[in-house]
PDB file of C-alpha atoms in Angstrom:
ATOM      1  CA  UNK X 387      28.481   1.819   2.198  1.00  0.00           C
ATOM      2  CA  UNK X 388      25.547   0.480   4.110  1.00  0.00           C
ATOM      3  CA  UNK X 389      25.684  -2.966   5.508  1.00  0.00           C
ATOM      4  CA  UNK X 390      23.356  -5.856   7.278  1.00  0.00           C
ATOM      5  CA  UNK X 391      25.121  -8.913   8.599  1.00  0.00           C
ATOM      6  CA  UNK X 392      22.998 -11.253  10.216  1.00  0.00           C
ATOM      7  CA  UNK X 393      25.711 -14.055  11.429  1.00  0.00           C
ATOM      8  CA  UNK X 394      23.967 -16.925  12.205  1.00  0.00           C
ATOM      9  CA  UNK X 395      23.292 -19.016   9.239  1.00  0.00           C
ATOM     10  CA  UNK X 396      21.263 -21.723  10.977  1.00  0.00           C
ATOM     11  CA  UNK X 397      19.476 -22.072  13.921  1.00  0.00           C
ATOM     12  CA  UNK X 398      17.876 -25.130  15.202  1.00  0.00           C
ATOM     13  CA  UNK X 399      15.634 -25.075  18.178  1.00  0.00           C
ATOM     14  CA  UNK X 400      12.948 -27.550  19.934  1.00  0.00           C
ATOM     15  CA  UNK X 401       9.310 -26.042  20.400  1.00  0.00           C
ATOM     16  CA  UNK X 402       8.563 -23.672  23.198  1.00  0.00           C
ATOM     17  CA  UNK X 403      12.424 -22.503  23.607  1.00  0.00           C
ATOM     18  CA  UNK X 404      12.516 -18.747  22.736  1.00  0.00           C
ATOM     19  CA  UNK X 405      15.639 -17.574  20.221  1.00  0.00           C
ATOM     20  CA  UNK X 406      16.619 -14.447  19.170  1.00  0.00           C
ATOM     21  CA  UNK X 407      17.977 -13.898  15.622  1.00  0.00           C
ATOM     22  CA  UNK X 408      20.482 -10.988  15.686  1.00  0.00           C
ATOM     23  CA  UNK X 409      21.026  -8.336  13.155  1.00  0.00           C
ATOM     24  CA  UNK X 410      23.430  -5.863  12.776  1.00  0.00           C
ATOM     25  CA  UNK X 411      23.330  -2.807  10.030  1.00  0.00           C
ATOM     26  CA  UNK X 412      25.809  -0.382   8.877  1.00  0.00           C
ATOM     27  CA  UNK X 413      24.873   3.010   7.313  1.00  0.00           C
ATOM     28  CA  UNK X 414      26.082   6.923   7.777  1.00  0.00           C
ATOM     29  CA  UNK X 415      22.766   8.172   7.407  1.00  0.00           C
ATOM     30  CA  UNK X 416      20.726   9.685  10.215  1.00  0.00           C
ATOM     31  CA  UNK X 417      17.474   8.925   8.754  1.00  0.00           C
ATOM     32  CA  UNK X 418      16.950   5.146   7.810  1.00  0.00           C
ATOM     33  CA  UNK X 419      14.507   2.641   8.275  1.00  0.00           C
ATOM     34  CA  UNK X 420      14.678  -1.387   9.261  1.00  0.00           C
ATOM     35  CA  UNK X 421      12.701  -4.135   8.234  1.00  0.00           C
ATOM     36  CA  UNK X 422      12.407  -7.458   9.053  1.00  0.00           C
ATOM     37  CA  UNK X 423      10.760 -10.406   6.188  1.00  0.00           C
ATOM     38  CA  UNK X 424      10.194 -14.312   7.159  1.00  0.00           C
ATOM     39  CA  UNK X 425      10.469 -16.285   3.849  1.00  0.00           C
ATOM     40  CA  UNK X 426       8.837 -19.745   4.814  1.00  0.00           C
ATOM     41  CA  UNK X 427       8.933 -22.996   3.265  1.00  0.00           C
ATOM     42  CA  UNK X 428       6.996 -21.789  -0.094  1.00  0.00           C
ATOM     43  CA  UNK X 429       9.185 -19.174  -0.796  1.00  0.00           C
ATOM     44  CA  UNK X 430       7.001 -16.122  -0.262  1.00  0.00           C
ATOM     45  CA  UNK X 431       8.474 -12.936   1.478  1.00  0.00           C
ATOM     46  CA  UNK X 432       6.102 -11.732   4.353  1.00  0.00           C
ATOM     47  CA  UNK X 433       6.670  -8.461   6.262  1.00  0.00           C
ATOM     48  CA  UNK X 434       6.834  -8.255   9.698  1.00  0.00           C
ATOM     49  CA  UNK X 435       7.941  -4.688  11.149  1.00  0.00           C
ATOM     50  CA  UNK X 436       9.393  -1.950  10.182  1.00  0.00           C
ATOM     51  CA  UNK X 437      11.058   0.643  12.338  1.00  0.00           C
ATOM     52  CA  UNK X 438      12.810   4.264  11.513  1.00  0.00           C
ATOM     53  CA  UNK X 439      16.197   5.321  13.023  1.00  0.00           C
ATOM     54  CA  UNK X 440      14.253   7.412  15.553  1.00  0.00           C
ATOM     55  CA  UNK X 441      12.310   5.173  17.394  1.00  0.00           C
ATOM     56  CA  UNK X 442      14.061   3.195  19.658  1.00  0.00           C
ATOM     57  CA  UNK X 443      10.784   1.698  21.780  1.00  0.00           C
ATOM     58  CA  UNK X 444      10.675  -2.392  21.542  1.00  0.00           C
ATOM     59  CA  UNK X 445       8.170  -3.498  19.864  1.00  0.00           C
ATOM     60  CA  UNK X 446       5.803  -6.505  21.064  1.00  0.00           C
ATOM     61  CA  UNK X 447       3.487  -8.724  18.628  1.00  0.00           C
ATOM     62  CA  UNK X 448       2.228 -11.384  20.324  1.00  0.00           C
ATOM     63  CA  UNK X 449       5.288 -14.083  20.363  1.00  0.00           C
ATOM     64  CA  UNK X 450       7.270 -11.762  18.293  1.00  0.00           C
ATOM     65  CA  UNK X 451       9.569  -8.986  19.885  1.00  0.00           C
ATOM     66  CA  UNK X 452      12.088  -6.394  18.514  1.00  0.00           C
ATOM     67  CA  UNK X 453      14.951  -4.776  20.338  1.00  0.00           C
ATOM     68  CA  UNK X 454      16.313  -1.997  18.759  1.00  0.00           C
ATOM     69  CA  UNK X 455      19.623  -0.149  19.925  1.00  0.00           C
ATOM     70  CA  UNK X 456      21.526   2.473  17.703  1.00  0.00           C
ATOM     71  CA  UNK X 457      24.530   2.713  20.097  1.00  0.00           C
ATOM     72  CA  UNK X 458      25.246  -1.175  18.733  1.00  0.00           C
ATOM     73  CA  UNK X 459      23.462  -0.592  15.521  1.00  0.00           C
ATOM     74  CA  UNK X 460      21.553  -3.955  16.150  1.00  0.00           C
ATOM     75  CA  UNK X 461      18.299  -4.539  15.410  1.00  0.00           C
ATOM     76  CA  UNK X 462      17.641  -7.764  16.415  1.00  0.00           C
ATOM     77  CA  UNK X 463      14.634 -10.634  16.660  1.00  0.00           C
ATOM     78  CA  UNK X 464      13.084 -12.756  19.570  1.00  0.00           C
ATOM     79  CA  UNK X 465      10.277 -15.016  19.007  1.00  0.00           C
ATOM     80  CA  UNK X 466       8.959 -16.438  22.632  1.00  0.00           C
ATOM     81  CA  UNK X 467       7.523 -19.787  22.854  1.00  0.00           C
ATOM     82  CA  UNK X 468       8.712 -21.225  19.397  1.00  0.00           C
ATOM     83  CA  UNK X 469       6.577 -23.204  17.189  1.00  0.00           C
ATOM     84  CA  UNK X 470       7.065 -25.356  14.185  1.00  0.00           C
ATOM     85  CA  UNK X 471       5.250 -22.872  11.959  1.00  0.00           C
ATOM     86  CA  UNK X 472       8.091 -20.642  12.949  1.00  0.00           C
ATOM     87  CA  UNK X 473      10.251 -22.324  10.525  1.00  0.00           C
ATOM     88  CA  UNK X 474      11.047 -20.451   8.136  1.00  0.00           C
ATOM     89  CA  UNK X 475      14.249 -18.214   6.766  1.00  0.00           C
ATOM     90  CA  UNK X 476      14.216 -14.464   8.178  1.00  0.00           C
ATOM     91  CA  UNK X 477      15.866 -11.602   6.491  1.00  0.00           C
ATOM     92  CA  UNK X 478      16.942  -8.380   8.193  1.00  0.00           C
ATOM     93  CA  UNK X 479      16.798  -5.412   5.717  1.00  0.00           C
ATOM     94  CA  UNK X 480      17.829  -1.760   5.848  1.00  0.00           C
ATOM     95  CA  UNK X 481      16.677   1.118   3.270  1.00  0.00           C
ATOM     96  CA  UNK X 482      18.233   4.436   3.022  1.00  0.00           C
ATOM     97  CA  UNK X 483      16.724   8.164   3.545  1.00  0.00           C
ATOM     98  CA  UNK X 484      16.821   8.705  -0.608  1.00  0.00           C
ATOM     99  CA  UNK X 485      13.367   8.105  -0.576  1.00  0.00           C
ATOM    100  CA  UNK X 486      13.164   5.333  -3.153  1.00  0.00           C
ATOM    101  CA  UNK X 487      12.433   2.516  -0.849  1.00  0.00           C
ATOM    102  CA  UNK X 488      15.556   0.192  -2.063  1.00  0.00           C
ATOM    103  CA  UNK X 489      16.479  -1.899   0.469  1.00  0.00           C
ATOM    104  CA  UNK X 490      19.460  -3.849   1.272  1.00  0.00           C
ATOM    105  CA  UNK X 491      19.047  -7.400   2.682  1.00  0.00           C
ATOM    106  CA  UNK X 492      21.452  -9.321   5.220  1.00  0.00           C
ATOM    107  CA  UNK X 493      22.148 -12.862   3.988  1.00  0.00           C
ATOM    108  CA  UNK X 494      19.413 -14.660   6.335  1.00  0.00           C
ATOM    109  CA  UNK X 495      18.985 -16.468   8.878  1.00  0.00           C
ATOM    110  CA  UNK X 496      17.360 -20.054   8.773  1.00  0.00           C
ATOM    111  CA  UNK X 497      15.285 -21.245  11.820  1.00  0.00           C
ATOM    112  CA  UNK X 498      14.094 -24.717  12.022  1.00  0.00           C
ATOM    113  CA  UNK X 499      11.694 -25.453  15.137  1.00  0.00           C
ATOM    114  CA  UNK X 500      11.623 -29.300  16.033  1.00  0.00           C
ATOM    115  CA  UNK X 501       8.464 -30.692  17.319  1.00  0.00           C
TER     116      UNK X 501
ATOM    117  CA  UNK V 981      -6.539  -8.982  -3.702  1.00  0.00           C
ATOM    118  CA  UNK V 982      -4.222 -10.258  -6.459  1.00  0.00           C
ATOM    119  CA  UNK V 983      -1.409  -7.791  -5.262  1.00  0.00           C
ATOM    120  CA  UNK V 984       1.908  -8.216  -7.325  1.00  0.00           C
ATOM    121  CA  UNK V 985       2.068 -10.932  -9.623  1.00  0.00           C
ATOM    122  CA  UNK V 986       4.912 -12.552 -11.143  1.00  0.00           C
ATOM    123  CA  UNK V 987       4.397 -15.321 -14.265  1.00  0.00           C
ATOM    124  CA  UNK V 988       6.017 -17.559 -15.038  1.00  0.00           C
ATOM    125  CA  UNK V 989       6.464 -18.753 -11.565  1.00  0.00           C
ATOM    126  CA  UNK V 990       9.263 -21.037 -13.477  1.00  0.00           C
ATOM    127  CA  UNK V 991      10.907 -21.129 -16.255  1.00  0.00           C
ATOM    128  CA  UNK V 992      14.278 -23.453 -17.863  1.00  0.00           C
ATOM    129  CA  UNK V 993      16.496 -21.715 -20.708  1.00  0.00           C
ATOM    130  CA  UNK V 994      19.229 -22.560 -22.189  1.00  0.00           C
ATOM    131  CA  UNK V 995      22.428 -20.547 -22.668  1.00  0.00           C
ATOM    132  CA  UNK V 996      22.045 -17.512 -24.836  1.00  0.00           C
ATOM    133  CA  UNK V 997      18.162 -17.249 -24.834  1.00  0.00           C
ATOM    134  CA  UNK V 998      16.627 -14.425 -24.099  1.00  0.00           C
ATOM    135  CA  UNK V 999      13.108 -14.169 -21.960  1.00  0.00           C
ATOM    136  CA  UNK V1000      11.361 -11.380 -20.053  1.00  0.00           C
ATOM    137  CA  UNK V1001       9.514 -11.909 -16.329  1.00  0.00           C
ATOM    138  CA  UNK V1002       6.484  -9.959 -15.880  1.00  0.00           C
ATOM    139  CA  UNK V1003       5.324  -8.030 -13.284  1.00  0.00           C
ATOM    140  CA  UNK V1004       2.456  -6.673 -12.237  1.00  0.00           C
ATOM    141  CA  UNK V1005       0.604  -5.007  -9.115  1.00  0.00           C
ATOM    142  CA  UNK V1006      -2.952  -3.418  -8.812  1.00  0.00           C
ATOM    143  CA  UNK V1007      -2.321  -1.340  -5.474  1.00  0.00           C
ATOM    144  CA  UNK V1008      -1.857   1.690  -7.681  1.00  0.00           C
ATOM    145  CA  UNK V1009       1.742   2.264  -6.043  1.00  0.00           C
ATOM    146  CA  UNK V1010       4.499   3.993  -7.652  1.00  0.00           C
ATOM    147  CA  UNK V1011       7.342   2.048  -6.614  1.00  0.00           C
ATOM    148  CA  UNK V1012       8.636  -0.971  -8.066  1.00  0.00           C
ATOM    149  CA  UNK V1013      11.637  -3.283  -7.648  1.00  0.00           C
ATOM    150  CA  UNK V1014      13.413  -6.037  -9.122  1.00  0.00           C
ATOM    151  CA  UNK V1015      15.492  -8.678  -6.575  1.00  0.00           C
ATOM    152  CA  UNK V1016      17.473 -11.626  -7.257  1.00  0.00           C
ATOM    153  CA  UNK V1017      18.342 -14.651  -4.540  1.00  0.00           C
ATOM    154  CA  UNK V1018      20.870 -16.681  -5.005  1.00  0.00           C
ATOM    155  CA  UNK V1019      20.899 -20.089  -2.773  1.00  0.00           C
ATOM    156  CA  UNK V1020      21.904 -19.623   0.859  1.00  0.00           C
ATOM    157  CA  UNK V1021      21.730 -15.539   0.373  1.00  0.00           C
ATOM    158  CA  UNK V1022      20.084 -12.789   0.842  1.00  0.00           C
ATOM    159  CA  UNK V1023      18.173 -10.301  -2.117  1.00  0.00           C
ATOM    160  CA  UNK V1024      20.195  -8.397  -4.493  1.00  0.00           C
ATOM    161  CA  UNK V1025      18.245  -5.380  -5.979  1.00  0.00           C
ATOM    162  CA  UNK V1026      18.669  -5.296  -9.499  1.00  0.00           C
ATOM    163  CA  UNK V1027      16.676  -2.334 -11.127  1.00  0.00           C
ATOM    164  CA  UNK V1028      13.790  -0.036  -9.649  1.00  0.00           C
ATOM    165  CA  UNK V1029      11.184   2.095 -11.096  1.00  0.00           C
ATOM    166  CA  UNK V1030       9.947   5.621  -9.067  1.00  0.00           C
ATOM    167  CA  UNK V1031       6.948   5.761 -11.291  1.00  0.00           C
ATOM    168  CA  UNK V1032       6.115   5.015 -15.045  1.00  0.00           C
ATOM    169  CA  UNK V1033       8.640   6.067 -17.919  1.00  0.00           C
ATOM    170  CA  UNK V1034      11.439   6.641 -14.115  1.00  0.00           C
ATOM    171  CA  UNK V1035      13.642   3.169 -14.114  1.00  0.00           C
ATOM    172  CA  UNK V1036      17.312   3.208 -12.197  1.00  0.00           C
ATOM    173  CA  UNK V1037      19.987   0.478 -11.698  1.00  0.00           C
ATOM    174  CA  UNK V1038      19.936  -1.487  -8.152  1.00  0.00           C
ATOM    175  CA  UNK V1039      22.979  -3.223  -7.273  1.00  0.00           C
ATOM    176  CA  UNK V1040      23.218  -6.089 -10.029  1.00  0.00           C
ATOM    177  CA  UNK V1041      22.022  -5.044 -13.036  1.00  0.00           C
ATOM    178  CA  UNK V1042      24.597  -6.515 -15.810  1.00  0.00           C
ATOM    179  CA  UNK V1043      22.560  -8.950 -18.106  1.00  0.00           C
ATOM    180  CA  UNK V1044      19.429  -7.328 -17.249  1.00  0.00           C
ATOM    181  CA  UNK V1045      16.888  -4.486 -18.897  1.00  0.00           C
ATOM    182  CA  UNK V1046      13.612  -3.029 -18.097  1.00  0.00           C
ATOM    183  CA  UNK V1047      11.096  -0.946 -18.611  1.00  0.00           C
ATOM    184  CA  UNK V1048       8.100   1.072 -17.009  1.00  0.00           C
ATOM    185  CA  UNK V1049       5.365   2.160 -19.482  1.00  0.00           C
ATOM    186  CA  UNK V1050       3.050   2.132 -17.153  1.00  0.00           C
ATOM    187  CA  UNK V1051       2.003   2.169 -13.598  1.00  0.00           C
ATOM    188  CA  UNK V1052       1.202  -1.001 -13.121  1.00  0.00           C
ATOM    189  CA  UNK V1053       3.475  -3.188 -15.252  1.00  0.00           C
ATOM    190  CA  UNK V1054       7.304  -3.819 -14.552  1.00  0.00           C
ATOM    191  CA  UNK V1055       8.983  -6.271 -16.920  1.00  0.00           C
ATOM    192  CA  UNK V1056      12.542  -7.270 -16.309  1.00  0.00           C
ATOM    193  CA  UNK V1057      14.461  -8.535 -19.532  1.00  0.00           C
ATOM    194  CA  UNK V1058      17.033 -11.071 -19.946  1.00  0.00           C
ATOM    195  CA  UNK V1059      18.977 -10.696 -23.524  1.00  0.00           C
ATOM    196  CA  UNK V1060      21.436 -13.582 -23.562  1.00  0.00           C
ATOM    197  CA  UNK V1061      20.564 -15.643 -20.131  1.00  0.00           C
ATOM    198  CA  UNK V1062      23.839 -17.102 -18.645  1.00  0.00           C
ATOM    199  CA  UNK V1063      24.484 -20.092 -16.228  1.00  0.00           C
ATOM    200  CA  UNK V1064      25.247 -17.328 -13.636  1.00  0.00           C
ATOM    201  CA  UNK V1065      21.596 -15.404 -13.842  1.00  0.00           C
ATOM    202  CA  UNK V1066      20.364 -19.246 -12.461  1.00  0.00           C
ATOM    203  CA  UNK V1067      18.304 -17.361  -9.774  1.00  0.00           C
ATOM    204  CA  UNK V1068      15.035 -17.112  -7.825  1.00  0.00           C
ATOM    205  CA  UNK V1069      13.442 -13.587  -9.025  1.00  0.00           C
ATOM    206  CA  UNK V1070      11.088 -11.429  -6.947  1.00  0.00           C
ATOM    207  CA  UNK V1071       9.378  -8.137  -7.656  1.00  0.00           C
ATOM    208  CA  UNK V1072       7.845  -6.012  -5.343  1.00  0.00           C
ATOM    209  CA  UNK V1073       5.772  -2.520  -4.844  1.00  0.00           C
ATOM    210  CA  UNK V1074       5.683  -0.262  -2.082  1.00  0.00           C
ATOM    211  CA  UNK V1075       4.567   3.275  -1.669  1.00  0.00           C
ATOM    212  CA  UNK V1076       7.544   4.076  -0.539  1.00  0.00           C
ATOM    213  CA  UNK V1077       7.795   7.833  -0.494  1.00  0.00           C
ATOM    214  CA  UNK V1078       9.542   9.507   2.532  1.00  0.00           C
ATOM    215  CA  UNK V1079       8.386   7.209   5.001  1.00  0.00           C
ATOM    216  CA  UNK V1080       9.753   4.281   3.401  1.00  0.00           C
ATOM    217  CA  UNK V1081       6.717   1.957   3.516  1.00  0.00           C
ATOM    218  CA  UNK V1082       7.195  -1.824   3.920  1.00  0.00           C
ATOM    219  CA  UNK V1083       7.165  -3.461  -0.199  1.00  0.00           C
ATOM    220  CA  UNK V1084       5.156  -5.831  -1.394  1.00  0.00           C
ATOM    221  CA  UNK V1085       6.547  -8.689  -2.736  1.00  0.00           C
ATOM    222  CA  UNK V1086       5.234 -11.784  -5.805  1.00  0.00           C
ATOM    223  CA  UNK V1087       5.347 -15.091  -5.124  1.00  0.00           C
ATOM    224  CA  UNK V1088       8.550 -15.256  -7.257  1.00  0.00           C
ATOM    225  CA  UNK V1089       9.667 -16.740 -10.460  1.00  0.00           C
ATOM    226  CA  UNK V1090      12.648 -19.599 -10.370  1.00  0.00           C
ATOM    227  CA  UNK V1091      14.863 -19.216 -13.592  1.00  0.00           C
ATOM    228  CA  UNK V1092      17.424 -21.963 -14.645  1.00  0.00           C
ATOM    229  CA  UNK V1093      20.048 -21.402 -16.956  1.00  0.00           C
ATOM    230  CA  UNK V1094      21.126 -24.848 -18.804  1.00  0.00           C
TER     231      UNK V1094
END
């Protein structure tokens, strides 16, 4: 059965400190893909990145970075510089190769930047 | 760029009433989904749709119904609401196809069951 734990709950930070919000996915198939949402304060679900099971480059956006590694199956998060807009709950995801898009979310992780 | 919109955005019923949350998107895409979140979790998919008249059962979808007449519309039906479908409820579209595109989600709809 496919699987995304994301273990920390909470994490509070102070502005400017970098964190990295880990994820960690469980699936038999060879072909899959790996998302990552922010949900902020209003409750909207905003797309960051997506990434398929054969592309294991990092991925750079500004303050946000992505390591991916398949021998761990992690696929985790590190914003650089933290700011209070940062604050917001982030949800690793993982679809499947059936071609129907469905994903399956980890539980979240809450960030809260203090100013 | 409306996207996919979800009304009502909330919505109180009481035990046993039925209701149905609307959905719809103008990006012309074929794939549609239902999710529920539950306080403190993550989103359970409870029914998707491949393309009109093409709906399949996520991973919750006791208590719920739906329907895809057309492309654009997605409704997701409640028959007798219980204290345990108390819920924030999101759809979303996406391409999808082989690639798996990234879905777009509504602003959601918060349903309380009293």
């Amino acid at each position: 059965a496919q699987k995304v734990t994301q273990a920390q709950t909470e994490i509070s930070v102070v502005e400017k400190e970098d964190v990295t919000l880990d994820c960690v996915y469980e699936t038999r198939d060879t072909t899959y893909y790996l998302f990552w949402y922010k949900q902020p304060p209003s409750g909207e679900l905003v797309f960051l990145i997506r990434r398929n099971s054969f592309d294991e480059q990092n991925e750079i956006s500004g303050r946000y970075s992505w390591n991916f590694q398949k021998s761990t199956s992690s696929f985790n998060f590190t914003i650089t510089a933290s700011q209070v807009v940062d604050s917001a709950v982030y949800f690793c995801a993982l679809s499947d190769s059936s071609n129907t898009g469905k994903l399956i979310f980890g539980q979240g992780t809450t960030l809260q930047v203090k100013p | 760029n409306a996207g996919v919109t979800q009304t009502p955005k909330f919505r109180i019923l009481k035990i046993g009433q039925s209701m149905t949350l609307q959905c719809a998107q103008d990006m012309n895409h074929n794939y549609m989904y239902w999710y529920r979140q539950d306080p403190g979790m993550g989103l359970k998919l409870i029914y998707y749709s491949v393309g009109a008249g093409i709906t399949d059962k996520g991973e919750v979808p006791n208590g719920y119904n739906v329907s895809r007449s057309t492309t654009e519309d997605f409704p997701l039906r409640l028959e007798l609401a219980a204290p345990s479908q108390t819920s924030v409820y999101f759809c979303a579209s996406s391409t999808a196809g082989y690639s798996n595109q990234p879905q777009h989600f509504g602003d959601g709809t918060r349903l309380s069951i009293l």
